[in-house]
Amino acid sequence: MRPNLLVLGGTTEATALCRALAEAGIAGTISFAGRVERPVRQPLPQRVGGFGGIGGLVAYLREHAITHVVDGTHPFAAQMSANAVAACAEAGVPLVALTRPPWQEQAGDDWTRVPDIAGAVAALDGPRAHVMLAVGRMHLAEFAPNPQHAYLLRLVDPPKEALPFPDATVIVDRGPFTEDDDLALMREHGTQIVVSKNAGGTGAVAKILAARRLGLPVIMIDRPALPARTEVHSVEDALAWLDHAGTDLGV
Ligand SMILES: NC(=O)c1ccc[n+]([C@@H]2O[C@H](COP(=O)([O-])OP(=O)(O)OC[C@H]3O[C@@H](n4cnc5c(N)ncnc54)[C@H](OP(=O)(O)O)[C@@H]3O)[C@@H](O)[C@H]2O)c1
């Protein structure tokens, strides 16, 4: 069987996989939710927008004769990942998730681990501080209960709506970032607390390394729970999985 992949994207790793697929001449499409205004150019054909829940994804898989799905979404994209598990089971399409291990607290770190965004909001319920809030544009409104802080926000796109707190500096930039740059950024803004999702991987780790060097406390948001699925941690292992999943890669 010649493969025809659907790659659920939104991460550096998914883009790297698409590059490898394109180089190997393996057919596939990468899918984006459409949250980012200027998505990174992809080496495979792309589609943008939600599928319409589990049923919509099942219909898409059938209509486009998808043979395999690789979930390369961000570890916090829990809804999409759960939908992929359910839809692939229903459509009988093999699924693998291309994931990265979470960051681990090390000597020199000062982490407060919280289970979710609400936990981070609760952890910020204290006196005014300079806070680097690295949670993405979609979750800013949830921090409205803590308007006392001076927030430093780094976002891929400028915020579309008014920010829910009066004192905020917005930097529009996209990773990967370097430890030295983030160190300089935190010094410049007098950062006292860093709030981060435990994304794992290398693209967003610079702020965690910089916080360690500065001895800053980090409010680390743990990953959401996901249904059981096959996981691989590298592009090579994703290709090996594809090879073993009864496909003729023709390479
Ligand atoms: N959450 C983060 O912190 C984060 C960080 C960096 C990048 N991203 C990327 O941003 C995208 C959205 O993340 P999220 O946390 O908002 O997701 P989510 O909450 O898990 O997904 C919500 C809905 O968005 C649609 N969707 C999500 N990812 C999609 C994809 N790759 N292709 C097509 N539709 C998709 C699906 O709509 P339907 O139900 O209509 O199919 C899904 O049910 C993902 O691709 C993710 O990889 C997320």
XYZ file of N, CA and C and ligand atoms in Angstrom:
801
model
N 0.833 -1.193 0.000
C 0.000 0.000 0.000
C 0.880 1.260 0.000
N 0.610 2.174 -0.933
C 1.354 3.437 -0.943
C 0.733 4.356 0.088
N 1.549 4.935 0.959
C 0.970 5.755 2.029
C 0.483 7.118 1.535
N -0.508 7.613 2.214
C -1.005 8.973 1.994
C -1.302 9.538 3.383
N -0.355 10.312 3.902
C -0.406 10.700 5.311
C -1.198 11.968 5.563
N -1.771 12.025 6.751
C -2.253 13.291 7.297
C -1.386 13.578 8.512
N -0.692 14.720 8.490
C 0.123 15.137 9.630
C -0.600 16.289 10.313
N -0.955 16.088 11.574
C -1.568 17.176 12.352
C -0.430 18.029 12.884
N -0.368 19.274 12.458
C 0.837 20.073 12.674
C 0.723 21.092 13.783
N 1.650 22.030 13.749
C 1.659 23.097 14.749
C 2.912 23.091 15.603
N 3.866 22.206 15.259
C 5.113 22.148 16.039
C 6.306 22.089 15.079
N 7.476 22.412 15.623
C 8.719 22.302 14.841
C 8.922 20.860 14.385
N 8.566 19.914 15.249
C 8.781 18.506 14.943
C 7.902 18.055 13.764
N 6.660 18.535 13.736
C 5.765 18.162 12.633
C 6.306 18.703 11.311
N 6.826 19.923 11.353
C 7.399 20.513 10.144
C 8.629 19.717 9.695
N 9.446 19.295 10.663
C 10.634 18.494 10.317
C 10.220 17.165 9.690
N 9.167 16.566 10.207
C 8.676 15.303 9.634
C 8.226 15.532 8.191
N 7.511 16.624 7.949
C 7.024 16.909 6.590
C 8.187 17.099 5.623
N 9.247 17.712 6.104
C 10.433 17.891 5.273
C 10.985 16.512 4.884
N 11.069 15.629 5.869
C 11.602 14.286 5.611
C 10.678 13.517 4.664
N 9.380 13.672 4.821
C 8.437 12.982 3.934
C 8.590 13.483 2.503
N 8.707 14.816 2.379
C 8.844 15.412 1.041
C 10.132 14.913 0.382
N 11.209 14.868 1.168
C 12.494 14.418 0.616
C 12.428 12.955 0.178
N 11.643 12.161 0.908
C 11.522 10.734 0.582
C 10.435 10.478 -0.468
N 9.757 11.527 -0.896
C 8.722 11.375 -1.927
C 7.470 10.683 -1.416
N 7.209 10.790 -0.112
C 6.021 10.169 0.478
C 4.886 11.195 0.484
N 3.720 10.779 0.007
C 2.597 11.713 -0.127
C 1.992 12.034 1.229
N 1.608 13.277 1.401
C 0.970 13.648 2.663
C 0.491 15.078 2.641
N -0.333 15.379 3.639
C -0.876 16.728 3.811
C -0.656 17.118 5.258
N -0.265 18.364 5.493
C -0.152 18.834 6.875
C -1.339 19.733 7.183
N -1.878 19.549 8.370
C -3.080 20.278 8.766
C -2.783 21.239 9.908
N -3.327 22.454 9.789
C -3.187 23.467 10.841
C -4.562 23.907 11.313
N -4.593 24.297 12.578
C -5.860 24.800 13.124
C -6.208 26.171 12.540
N -5.191 26.925 12.177
C -5.434 28.270 11.641
C -5.319 29.351 12.683
N -4.639 29.059 13.792
C -4.506 30.045 14.871
C -3.464 31.123 14.539
N -2.469 30.750 13.724
C -1.341 31.651 13.460
C -1.566 32.352 12.124
N -1.323 33.659 12.111
C -1.617 34.427 10.893
C -0.647 34.118 9.759
N 0.611 33.889 10.090
C 1.605 33.623 9.037
C 2.276 32.286 9.327
N 1.604 31.164 8.985
C 2.222 29.877 9.292
C 3.544 29.712 8.546
N 4.441 28.951 9.160
C 5.732 28.662 8.521
C 5.459 27.901 7.216
N 6.173 28.251 6.148
C 5.996 27.585 4.854
C 6.335 26.098 4.982
N 5.504 25.264 4.415
C 5.658 23.822 4.597
C 6.089 23.132 3.314
N 6.851 22.045 3.446
C 7.291 21.318 2.259
C 6.228 20.372 1.691
N 5.084 20.250 2.364
C 3.999 19.391 1.868
C 2.759 20.249 1.643
N 1.805 19.773 0.849
C 0.536 20.501 0.736
C -0.084 20.698 2.117
N -0.763 21.815 2.320
C -1.356 22.046 3.640
C -2.838 22.381 3.536
N -3.545 22.072 4.604
C -4.936 22.471 4.758
C -5.031 23.213 6.080
N -6.011 24.099 6.189
C -6.120 24.921 7.395
C -7.560 24.910 7.898
N -7.705 24.748 9.224
C -9.026 24.840 9.857
C -9.428 23.539 10.500
N -10.317 23.629 11.487
C -10.800 22.434 12.183
C -11.532 21.498 11.225
N -11.627 20.232 11.621
C -12.299 19.219 10.801
C -13.793 19.152 11.129
N -14.161 19.692 12.279
C -15.536 19.567 12.734
C -15.690 18.366 13.660
N -14.814 18.291 14.649
C -14.917 17.232 15.660
C -14.520 15.871 15.108
N -14.833 14.818 15.900
C -14.423 13.457 15.545
C -15.071 13.031 14.217
N -16.366 13.313 14.094
C -17.094 12.915 12.879
C -16.511 13.585 11.642
N -16.154 14.840 11.788
C -15.576 15.569 10.651
C -14.231 15.000 10.247
N -13.459 14.594 11.242
C -12.142 14.023 10.943
C -12.293 12.651 10.285
N -13.238 11.853 10.777
C -13.492 10.538 10.156
C -13.857 10.745 8.683
N -14.736 11.710 8.426
C -15.157 11.981 7.035
C -13.962 12.419 6.195
N -13.097 13.266 6.773
C -11.920 13.744 6.035
C -11.005 12.562 5.686
N -10.769 11.685 6.661
C -9.866 10.545 6.429
C -10.384 9.682 5.284
N -11.705 9.478 5.260
C -12.295 8.617 4.222
C -12.278 9.318 2.866
N -12.685 10.566 2.879
C -12.792 11.312 1.617
C -11.432 11.446 0.928
N -10.374 11.596 1.729
C -9.054 11.823 1.145
C -8.191 10.558 1.137
N -8.821 9.426 1.425
C -8.121 8.124 1.392
C -6.805 8.181 2.165
N -6.889 8.717 3.392
C -5.701 8.806 4.249
C -5.369 7.410 4.768
N -4.102 7.025 4.636
C -3.693 5.684 5.080
C -3.110 5.693 6.493
N -2.521 6.835 6.912
C -1.880 6.936 8.227
C -2.027 8.361 8.736
N -2.124 8.489 10.052
C -2.160 9.830 10.654
C -0.984 9.947 11.624
N -0.266 11.059 11.525
C 0.754 11.378 12.522
C 0.276 12.610 13.277
N 0.088 12.450 14.580
C -0.304 13.592 15.413
C 0.970 14.310 15.855
N 1.240 15.417 15.191
C 2.429 16.214 15.545
C 2.025 17.515 16.206
N 0.881 17.515 16.864
C 0.417 18.747 17.516
C 1.174 18.983 18.824
N 1.027 20.185 19.326
C 1.643 20.586 20.593
C 1.065 19.740 21.729
N 1.869 19.430 22.763
C 1.349 18.582 23.845
C 0.145 19.175 24.579
N -0.096 20.476 24.415
C -1.273 21.076 25.059
C -2.490 21.126 24.127
N -2.349 20.619 22.912
C -3.498 20.567 21.989
C -4.281 19.282 22.276
N -4.864 19.209 23.475
C -5.438 17.954 23.965
C -6.704 17.558 23.213
N -7.477 18.541 22.797
C -8.733 18.228 22.110
C -8.446 17.561 20.762
N -7.533 18.165 20.016
C -7.194 17.604 18.693
C -6.625 16.209 18.840
N -5.751 16.018 19.831
C -5.123 14.705 20.004
C -6.150 13.643 20.391
N -7.088 14.012 21.271
C -8.129 13.054 21.662
C -9.032 12.739 20.466
N -9.360 13.763 19.687
C -10.187 13.539 18.495
C -9.486 12.606 17.514
N -8.168 12.781 17.389
C -7.415 11.941 16.441
C -7.469 10.480 16.867
N -7.333 10.226 18.172
C -7.390 8.842 18.665
C -8.752 8.232 18.328
N -9.819 8.976 18.624
C -11.176 8.447 18.410
C -11.468 8.269 16.916
N -11.095 9.259 16.109
C -11.431 9.215 14.679
C -10.645 8.113 13.968
N -9.374 7.953 14.326
C -8.568 6.923 13.672
C -9.077 5.532 14.039
N -9.506 5.374 15.301
C -10.076 4.080 15.709
C -11.335 3.798 14.894
N -12.165 4.807 14.733
C -13.435 4.615 14.012
C -13.191 4.327 12.525
N -12.212 5.027 11.953
C -11.972 4.877 10.506
C -10.992 3.738 10.202
N -10.410 3.130 11.251
C -9.449 2.045 11.024
C -8.156 2.526 10.392
N -7.739 3.730 10.735
C -6.503 4.296 10.176
C -5.435 4.299 11.267
N -4.252 3.727 11.014
C -3.200 3.731 12.039
C -2.766 5.152 12.410
N -2.538 5.326 13.713
C -2.172 6.645 14.233
C -0.904 6.529 15.062
N -0.006 7.486 14.896
C 1.133 7.598 15.800
C 1.254 9.059 16.208
N 1.697 9.282 17.435
C 1.925 10.658 17.891
C 3.423 10.903 17.940
N 3.834 12.002 17.331
C 5.242 12.415 17.370
C 5.373 13.386 18.535
N 5.916 12.900 19.638
C 5.906 13.686 20.867
C 7.318 13.943 21.372
N 7.415 14.853 22.316
C 8.710 15.136 22.948
C 8.524 15.028 24.457
N 9.520 14.491 25.139
C 9.389 14.325 26.581
C 9.256 15.689 27.267
N 8.538 15.739 28.392
C 8.444 17.016 29.115
C 9.788 17.426 29.695
N 9.962 18.713 29.956
C 11.160 19.186 30.659
C 11.115 18.666 32.094
N 12.302 18.401 32.634
C 12.404 17.915 34.016
C 13.088 18.977 34.862
N 12.606 19.132 36.099
C 13.239 20.083 37.010
C 14.646 19.591 37.359
N 15.603 20.508 37.346
C 17.007 20.145 37.629
C 17.541 21.012 38.752
N 18.755 20.675 39.206
C 19.418 21.500 40.212
C 19.484 22.932 39.702
N 19.144 23.870 40.558
C 19.161 25.277 40.152
C 17.796 25.783 39.732
N 16.864 24.854 39.475
C 15.500 25.264 39.120
C 14.685 25.520 40.378
N 13.711 26.422 40.245
C 12.793 26.717 41.337
C 11.382 26.701 40.747
N 10.861 25.474 40.562
C 9.563 25.322 39.892
C 8.445 25.142 40.916
N 7.320 25.764 40.613
C 6.061 25.396 41.251
C 5.234 24.741 40.170
N 4.944 23.447 40.320
C 4.184 22.757 39.279
C 2.699 22.877 39.553
N 1.961 23.244 38.513
C 0.504 23.379 38.632
C -0.128 22.516 37.541
N -1.368 22.036 37.782
C -1.927 21.063 36.835
C -2.481 21.675 35.554
N -2.800 22.955 35.586
C -3.452 23.553 34.416
C -3.368 25.082 34.501
N -3.978 25.749 33.527
C -3.926 27.216 33.479
C -4.546 27.812 34.744
N -5.648 27.235 35.190
C -6.303 27.755 36.402
C -5.344 27.700 37.587
N -4.536 26.660 37.638
C -3.547 26.539 38.705
C -2.499 27.637 38.623
N -2.122 28.014 37.407
C -1.148 29.093 37.231
C -1.755 30.423 37.655
N -3.014 30.628 37.326
C -3.704 31.861 37.734
C -3.717 31.945 39.266
N -4.040 30.838 39.912
C -4.090 30.816 41.378
C -2.698 31.081 41.969
N -1.679 30.541 41.332
C -0.307 30.707 41.849
C 0.184 32.143 41.719
N -0.450 32.919 40.860
C -0.045 34.321 40.677
C -0.832 35.271 41.580
N -1.665 34.704 42.435
C -2.484 35.530 43.319
C -1.625 36.028 44.490
N -0.751 36.990 44.203
C 0.150 37.530 45.223
C 0.449 38.970 44.906
N 1.446 39.547 45.612
C 1.773 40.949 45.363
C 2.312 41.183 43.954
N 2.235 42.425 43.520
C 2.681 42.801 42.177
C 4.106 42.306 41.904
N 4.276 41.741 40.707
C 5.602 41.275 40.283
C 5.711 41.460 38.776
N 6.938 41.381 38.285
C 7.168 41.391 36.835
C 7.142 39.945 36.356
N 6.132 39.621 35.548
C 5.850 38.234 35.198
C 6.012 38.031 33.694
N 6.856 37.099 33.311
C 6.892 36.681 31.912
C 5.845 35.581 31.746
N 4.809 35.901 30.989
C 3.665 34.988 30.857
C 3.734 34.341 29.477
N 4.269 33.113 29.441
C 4.520 32.441 28.160
C 3.515 31.311 27.974
N 2.243 31.691 27.836
C 1.200 30.666 27.714
C 0.467 30.746 26.382
N 0.852 31.676 25.528
C 0.163 31.799 24.237
C -1.034 32.727 24.338
N -1.448 33.177 23.157
C -2.503 34.194 23.052
C -3.864 33.701 23.554
N -4.141 32.398 23.352
C -5.491 31.885 23.605
C -5.871 31.910 25.084
N -4.892 31.964 25.972
C -5.204 31.809 27.398
C -5.064 33.090 28.210
N -4.782 34.206 27.553
C -4.501 35.430 28.305
C -5.690 35.867 29.150
N -6.893 35.728 28.600
C -8.091 36.214 29.301
C -8.240 35.565 30.677
N -7.734 34.334 30.797
C -7.895 33.616 32.066
C -7.081 34.245 33.195
N -6.134 35.124 32.822
C -5.300 35.761 33.852
C -5.883 37.085 34.343
N -7.095 37.409 33.896
C -7.756 38.649 34.319
C -7.869 38.788 35.842
N -8.040 37.687 36.595
C -8.141 37.850 38.061
C -6.867 38.397 38.711
N -5.748 38.472 37.985
C -4.502 38.991 38.558
C -4.009 40.207 37.767
N -4.739 41.326 37.840
C -4.351 42.499 37.043
C -3.216 43.302 37.684
N -2.762 42.884 38.878
C -1.775 43.674 39.627
C -0.354 43.578 39.056
N -0.110 42.572 38.206
C 1.271 42.328 37.771
C 1.645 43.138 36.531
N 2.965 43.290 36.335
C 3.490 43.832 35.079
C 3.843 42.617 34.220
N 3.092 42.421 33.131
C 3.255 41.216 32.332
C 4.148 41.465 31.123
N 5.015 40.502 30.843
C 5.785 40.470 29.603
C 5.228 39.310 28.774
N 4.699 39.635 27.593
C 4.078 38.617 26.742
C 4.888 38.487 25.459
N 5.174 37.271 25.067
C 5.815 37.064 23.769
C 4.864 36.198 22.948
N 4.385 36.787 21.851
C 3.332 36.136 21.074
C 3.739 36.044 19.613
N 3.218 35.013 18.939
C 3.522 34.828 17.512
C 2.838 35.924 16.686
N 1.626 36.294 17.081
C 0.879 37.365 16.412
C 0.475 38.402 17.454
N 0.277 39.663 17.025
C -0.199 40.659 17.989
C -1.570 40.251 18.536
N -1.863 40.582 19.796
C -3.171 40.208 20.343
C -4.296 40.887 19.567
N -5.391 40.142 19.346
C -6.515 40.693 18.576
C -7.466 41.467 19.483
N -7.537 41.043 20.738
C -8.460 41.692 21.657
C -7.687 42.464 22.712
N -8.396 43.383 23.381
C -7.765 44.156 24.454
C -7.257 43.187 25.525
N -6.088 43.484 26.070
C -5.528 42.595 27.095
C -6.306 42.764 28.395
N -6.441 41.681 29.171
C -7.279 41.735 30.370
C -6.553 42.304 31.590
N -5.351 42.865 31.382
C -4.616 43.474 32.499
C -3.980 44.763 31.982
N -3.854 45.788 32.838
C -3.440 47.103 32.342
C -1.957 47.234 32.031
N -1.111 46.471 32.708
C 0.331 46.679 32.567
C 0.936 45.491 31.819
N 1.100 45.644 30.505
C 1.630 44.537 29.711
C 2.542 45.063 28.618
N 3.640 44.368 28.416
C 4.537 44.641 27.284
C 4.431 43.448 26.356
N 4.133 43.718 25.077
C 3.961 42.628 24.113
C 5.138 42.614 23.143
N 5.751 41.451 23.012
C 6.805 41.263 22.008
C 6.272 40.255 20.997
N 6.248 40.640 19.721
C 5.775 39.726 18.683
C 7.002 39.078 18.041
N 7.104 37.789 18.240
C 8.284 37.058 17.770
C 7.931 35.572 17.788
N 8.657 34.807 16.989
C 8.437 33.365 17.071
C 9.777 32.650 17.219
N 9.749 31.526 17.946
C 10.971 30.794 18.234
C 11.549 30.162 17.000
N 12.612 29.384 17.142
C 13.257 29.098 18.423
C 14.057 30.294 18.948
N 14.111 30.388 20.287
C 14.817 31.470 20.968
C 16.095 30.911 21.588
N 17.047 31.825 21.896
C 18.279 31.345 22.526
C 18.271 31.718 24.006
N 19.026 30.933 24.760
C 19.123 31.163 26.210
C 19.671 32.566 26.489
N 20.706 32.961 25.747
C 21.310 34.283 25.990
C 20.329 35.407 25.683
N 19.575 35.257 24.598
C 18.593 36.292 24.258
C 17.522 36.388 25.342
N 17.067 35.231 25.826
C 16.014 35.261 26.849
C 16.552 35.791 28.177
N 17.821 35.498 28.439
C 18.457 36.048 29.641
C 18.455 37.583 29.567
N 18.864 38.094 28.412
C 18.908 39.552 28.225
C 17.501 40.146 28.327
N 16.539 39.456 27.729
C 15.150 39.935 27.751
C 14.636 40.018 29.189
N 14.896 38.995 29.970
C 14.414 38.968 31.357
C 15.099 40.042 32.198
N 16.374 40.229 31.942
C 17.095 41.290 32.677
C 16.511 42.651 32.317
N 16.325 42.864 31.021
C 15.825 44.163 30.543
C 14.465 44.489 31.162
N 13.615 43.473 31.313
C 12.257 43.717 31.809
C 12.124 43.468 33.312
N 13.228 43.152 33.953
C 13.180 42.942 35.405
C 12.287 41.785 35.803
N 12.281 40.745 34.963
C 11.382 39.604 35.219
C 11.684 38.968 36.582
N 10.605 38.695 37.323
C 10.750 38.066 38.644
C 10.141 36.662 38.695
N 9.157 36.422 37.818
C 8.471 35.118 37.789
C 8.251 34.755 36.313
N 8.464 33.478 35.971
C 8.175 32.998 34.619
C 7.022 31.994 34.710
N 6.033 32.151 33.837
C 4.942 31.181 33.757
C 5.058 30.483 32.407
N 5.108 29.145 32.426
C 5.330 28.399 31.179
C 4.519 27.114 31.178
N 4.090 26.717 29.987
C 3.572 25.358 29.815
C 4.766 24.410 29.711
N 4.621 23.199 30.195
C 5.716 22.244 30.046
C 5.656 21.636 28.648
N 6.121 22.442 27.689
C 6.035 22.052 26.283
C 7.036 20.945 25.947
N 8.187 20.920 26.620
C 9.246 19.992 26.225
C 9.893 20.448 24.930
N 10.919 19.724 24.512
C 11.591 20.052 23.254
C 12.554 21.213 23.407
N 13.119 21.611 22.282
C 14.168 22.621 22.322
C 13.694 24.018 21.906
N 12.618 24.093 21.119
C 12.209 25.369 20.530
C 11.862 26.441 21.546
N 11.327 26.027 22.709
C 10.828 27.006 23.683
C 11.540 26.908 25.029
N 12.625 26.117 25.078
C 13.256 25.848 26.379
C 14.124 27.017 26.863
N 14.457 27.943 25.957
C 15.411 29.010 26.308
C 14.979 29.765 27.573
N 13.705 30.053 27.696
C 13.247 30.832 28.864
C 13.431 30.046 30.164
N 13.335 28.721 30.076
C 13.515 27.885 31.270
C 14.997 27.884 31.666
N 15.861 27.802 30.668
C 17.307 27.827 30.932
C 17.723 29.197 31.474
N 17.143 30.249 30.907
C 17.471 31.603 31.365
C 16.978 31.808 32.800
N 15.789 31.314 33.099
C 15.259 31.439 34.465
C 16.176 30.713 35.455
N 16.688 29.557 35.032
C 17.608 28.791 35.900
C 18.857 29.618 36.178
N 19.387 30.232 35.144
C 20.614 31.024 35.337
C 20.371 32.230 36.227
N 19.178 32.793 36.159
C 18.870 33.976 36.969
C 18.296 33.603 38.338
N 18.083 32.305 38.566
C 17.512 31.861 39.845
C 16.062 32.304 40.015
N 15.326 32.412 38.909
C 13.942 32.896 38.997
C 12.963 31.743 39.226
N 11.914 31.997 39.999
C 10.876 30.975 40.131
C 10.087 30.814 38.825
N 9.743 29.561 38.525
C 8.950 29.246 37.332
C 7.664 28.564 37.777
N 6.542 29.081 37.327
C 5.271 28.374 37.514
C 5.098 27.499 36.279
N 5.266 26.188 36.472
C 5.299 25.255 35.344
C 3.965 24.513 35.249
N 3.303 24.695 34.119
C 1.984 24.082 33.926
C 2.175 22.687 33.340
N 1.699 21.677 34.075
C 1.835 20.292 33.613
C 0.969 20.057 32.379
N 1.308 19.016 31.652
C 0.574 18.687 30.429
C -0.793 18.091 30.730
N -1.743 18.318 29.846
C -3.039 17.673 30.009
C -2.919 16.165 29.758
N -3.814 15.397 30.388
C -3.824 13.948 30.167
C -4.380 13.661 28.775
N -3.844 12.620 28.140
C -4.296 12.251 26.794
C -4.618 10.765 26.760
N -5.491 10.345 25.848
C -5.760 8.910 25.735
C -4.502 8.148 25.293
N -4.453 6.866 25.629
C -3.297 6.044 25.233
C -3.207 5.972 23.709
N -1.988 6.057 23.195
C -1.746 5.952 21.749
C -0.291 5.572 21.555
N 0.045 5.115 20.357
C 1.444 4.829 20.046
C 2.182 6.152 19.914
N 3.377 6.236 20.538
C 4.151 7.474 20.451
C 5.554 7.186 19.954
N 6.092 8.107 19.179
C 7.516 8.095 18.815
C 8.064 9.472 19.147
N 9.401 9.551 19.296
C 10.005 10.814 19.735
C 10.933 11.439 18.703
N 11.001 10.856 17.516
C 11.884 11.451 16.500
C 11.286 11.220 15.123
N 11.746 12.036 14.182
C 11.309 11.898 12.789
C 11.701 10.517 12.268
N 12.911 10.072 12.623
C 13.389 8.765 12.149
C 12.459 7.657 12.637
N 12.053 7.741 13.908
C 11.174 6.707 14.456
C 9.777 6.790 13.846
N 9.352 7.984 13.482
C 8.050 8.110 12.807
C 8.108 7.428 11.443
N 9.224 7.605 10.726
C 9.375 6.957 9.414
C 9.478 5.439 9.581
N 10.168 5.009 10.635
C 10.283 3.564 10.886
C 8.910 2.975 11.202
N 8.114 3.714 11.982
C 6.743 3.262 12.298
C 5.937 3.108 11.015
N 6.091 4.069 10.120
C 5.364 4.052 8.855
C 5.785 2.831 8.039
N 7.079 2.558 8.055
C 7.632 1.427 7.320
C 7.054 0.113 7.843
N 6.892 0.054 9.183
C 6.411 -1.192 9.802
C 4.902 -1.314 9.737
N 4.241 -0.209 9.409
C 2.774 -0.246 9.431
C 2.223 -0.750 8.086
N 2.982 -1.636 7.440
C 2.484 -2.302 6.232
C 2.448 -1.421 5.006
N 3.416 -0.516 4.894
C 3.384 0.392 3.754
C 4.560 0.122 2.822
N 4.360 0.464 1.576
C 5.441 0.403 0.594
C 5.918 1.828 0.369
N 7.022 2.175 1.023
C 7.492 3.545 0.918
C 8.167 3.828 -0.417
N 8.553 2.770 -1.113
C 9.162 2.959 -2.415
C 10.475 3.705 -2.365
N 11.156 3.623 -1.211
C 12.434 4.350 -1.095
C 13.550 3.369 -0.735
N -1.914 24.700 22.843
C -0.691 25.205 22.726
O -0.047 25.629 23.710
C -0.038 25.259 21.379
C 1.259 25.766 21.280
C 1.893 25.791 20.033
C 1.218 25.328 18.926
N -0.048 24.842 19.059
C -0.721 24.340 17.847
O -1.850 25.139 17.629
C -2.939 24.346 17.140
C -4.157 24.569 18.008
O -3.848 24.216 19.350
P -4.993 24.167 20.451
O -4.356 23.924 21.761
O -5.934 25.296 20.241
O -5.728 22.806 20.000
P -6.949 22.015 20.671
O -7.522 22.821 21.782
O -6.520 20.626 20.949
O -7.943 21.928 19.445
C -9.187 22.616 19.371
C -9.740 22.402 17.990
O -8.926 23.073 17.016
C -8.845 22.294 15.831
N -7.455 21.906 15.615
C -6.427 21.862 16.514
N -5.289 21.501 15.917
C -5.585 21.305 14.621
C -4.824 20.923 13.476
N -3.491 20.694 13.560
N -5.473 20.811 12.281
C -6.793 21.063 12.175
N -7.558 21.433 13.214
C -6.968 21.558 14.412
C -9.757 21.102 16.053
O -11.040 21.507 15.607
P -12.151 20.450 15.105
O -12.675 19.784 16.336
O -13.133 21.311 14.394
O -11.453 19.470 14.188
C -9.722 20.941 17.546
O -10.816 20.233 18.080
C -2.455 22.905 17.124
O -2.158 22.581 15.775
C -1.217 22.912 17.986
O -0.252 21.988 17.538
C -0.679 24.796 20.246
